[in-house]
Coordinates of C-alpha atoms in Angstrom, one line a residue:
M1 CA 0.0 0.0 0.0
G2 CA 2.0 2.9 -1.3
N3 CA 1.2 6.5 -1.0
P4 CA -0.2 7.7 -4.3
H5 CA 1.1 11.3 -3.7
S6 CA 4.7 12.2 -3.8
R7 CA 6.2 14.6 -1.3
R8 CA 6.8 17.1 -4.2
S9 CA 3.3 17.0 -5.4
V10 CA 2.0 17.6 -1.9
L11 CA 4.4 20.6 -1.3
A12 CA 3.6 22.0 -4.8
G13 CA -0.2 21.8 -4.0
A14 CA 0.3 23.4 -0.6
G15 CA 2.3 26.2 -2.2
A16 CA -0.3 26.8 -4.9
L17 CA -3.0 27.0 -2.2
A18 CA -1.0 29.5 -0.2
L19 CA -0.4 31.6 -3.3
A20 CA -4.1 31.4 -4.2
A21 CA -5.0 32.6 -0.8
F22 CA -2.5 35.5 -1.0
V23 CA -3.2 36.8 -4.5
P24 CA -6.8 38.0 -3.9
G25 CA -5.5 40.2 -1.1
C26 CA -3.3 42.0 -3.7
T27 CA -6.1 43.0 -6.0
G28 CA -7.3 45.8 -3.7
G29 CA -11.0 44.7 -3.9
G30 CA -13.8 47.2 -3.9
D31 CA -14.1 49.7 -6.7
P32 CA -11.5 48.9 -9.3
T33 CA -11.2 52.5 -10.5
P34 CA -10.3 55.1 -7.8
T35 CA -12.4 58.1 -7.7
P36 CA -10.4 61.2 -8.6
S37 CA -10.2 63.5 -5.7
A38 CA -9.8 67.3 -5.8
T39 CA -6.7 68.4 -7.6
P40 CA -3.8 68.0 -5.2
A41 CA -2.2 71.1 -3.9
P42 CA 1.0 72.1 -5.7
P43 CA 4.2 71.4 -3.7
P44 CA 5.4 74.4 -1.6
D45 CA 7.8 76.7 -3.3
P46 CA 11.4 75.7 -2.2
L47 CA 12.1 79.4 -1.7
L48 CA 9.7 79.4 1.2
A49 CA 12.1 77.2 3.2
L50 CA 15.0 79.5 2.3
L51 CA 12.9 82.5 3.4
E52 CA 12.2 80.9 6.8
V53 CA 15.9 80.2 7.3
R54 CA 16.9 83.7 6.4
I55 CA 14.3 85.2 8.8
A56 CA 15.5 83.0 11.6
L57 CA 19.1 83.9 10.8
A58 CA 18.3 87.7 11.0
M59 CA 16.5 87.1 14.3
A60 CA 19.5 85.2 15.6
Y61 CA 21.8 88.1 14.6
D62 CA 19.5 90.5 16.5
A63 CA 19.4 88.3 19.6
V64 CA 23.2 88.0 19.7
A65 CA 23.7 91.7 19.1
T66 CA 21.3 92.4 21.9
R67 CA 23.0 90.0 24.3
H68 CA 26.5 91.0 23.3
P69 CA 26.5 94.7 22.4
N70 CA 30.2 94.7 21.8
L71 CA 29.6 92.5 18.7
S72 CA 26.9 94.6 17.2
G73 CA 29.3 96.6 15.1
R74 CA 30.3 93.4 13.3
L75 CA 26.9 91.6 13.4
L76 CA 24.5 94.4 12.3
P77 CA 26.0 94.8 8.7
V78 CA 25.6 91.0 8.2
R79 CA 22.1 91.1 9.7
D80 CA 21.3 94.0 7.3
Q81 CA 22.4 91.9 4.3
T82 CA 20.3 89.0 5.6
Q83 CA 17.3 91.4 5.9
E84 CA 17.9 92.5 2.3
Q85 CA 17.8 88.8 1.2
V86 CA 14.5 88.4 3.1
T87 CA 13.1 91.4 1.3
V88 CA 14.2 90.0 -2.1
L89 CA 12.8 86.6 -1.3
R90 CA 9.4 88.0 -0.2
R91 CA 9.3 90.0 -3.5
A92 CA 10.1 86.9 -5.5
L93 CA 7.4 84.9 -3.7
A94 CA 4.9 87.8 -4.0
L95 CA 4.5 87.9 -0.2
P96 CA 3.5 91.1 1.6
A97 CA 6.2 92.8 3.7
P98 CA 5.8 92.2 7.4
A99 CA 4.5 95.0 9.7
P100 CA 7.4 97.1 10.8
T101 CA 8.7 96.3 14.3
T102 CA 11.4 97.8 16.5
T103 CA 14.1 95.6 18.0
A104 CA 16.4 96.3 20.9
A105 CA 19.4 96.0 18.6
S106 CA 18.2 98.6 16.2
T107 CA 17.5 101.3 18.8

């Protein structure tokens, strides 16, 4: 009384069953055509990130000049250049200029 099924045929059959059970999960099911949603927003302008960095840098120059007045003669010209860059970036991005504020370093 021999076994009519070889080990290979049993393993191949088990593999085919496992694959058959797995494949339907890959089809996604449900509606085969996704409904188009609203047009995705365009990616943010990379200049916005640069603008944020320049604003933070200008604020850092102001903070250091306030904390160390002896360095303000060297820092304020660099801060002014950074502020000019902020102005140019705002213009390039068509952003309004911020409301004028006074800082301790500029008084």
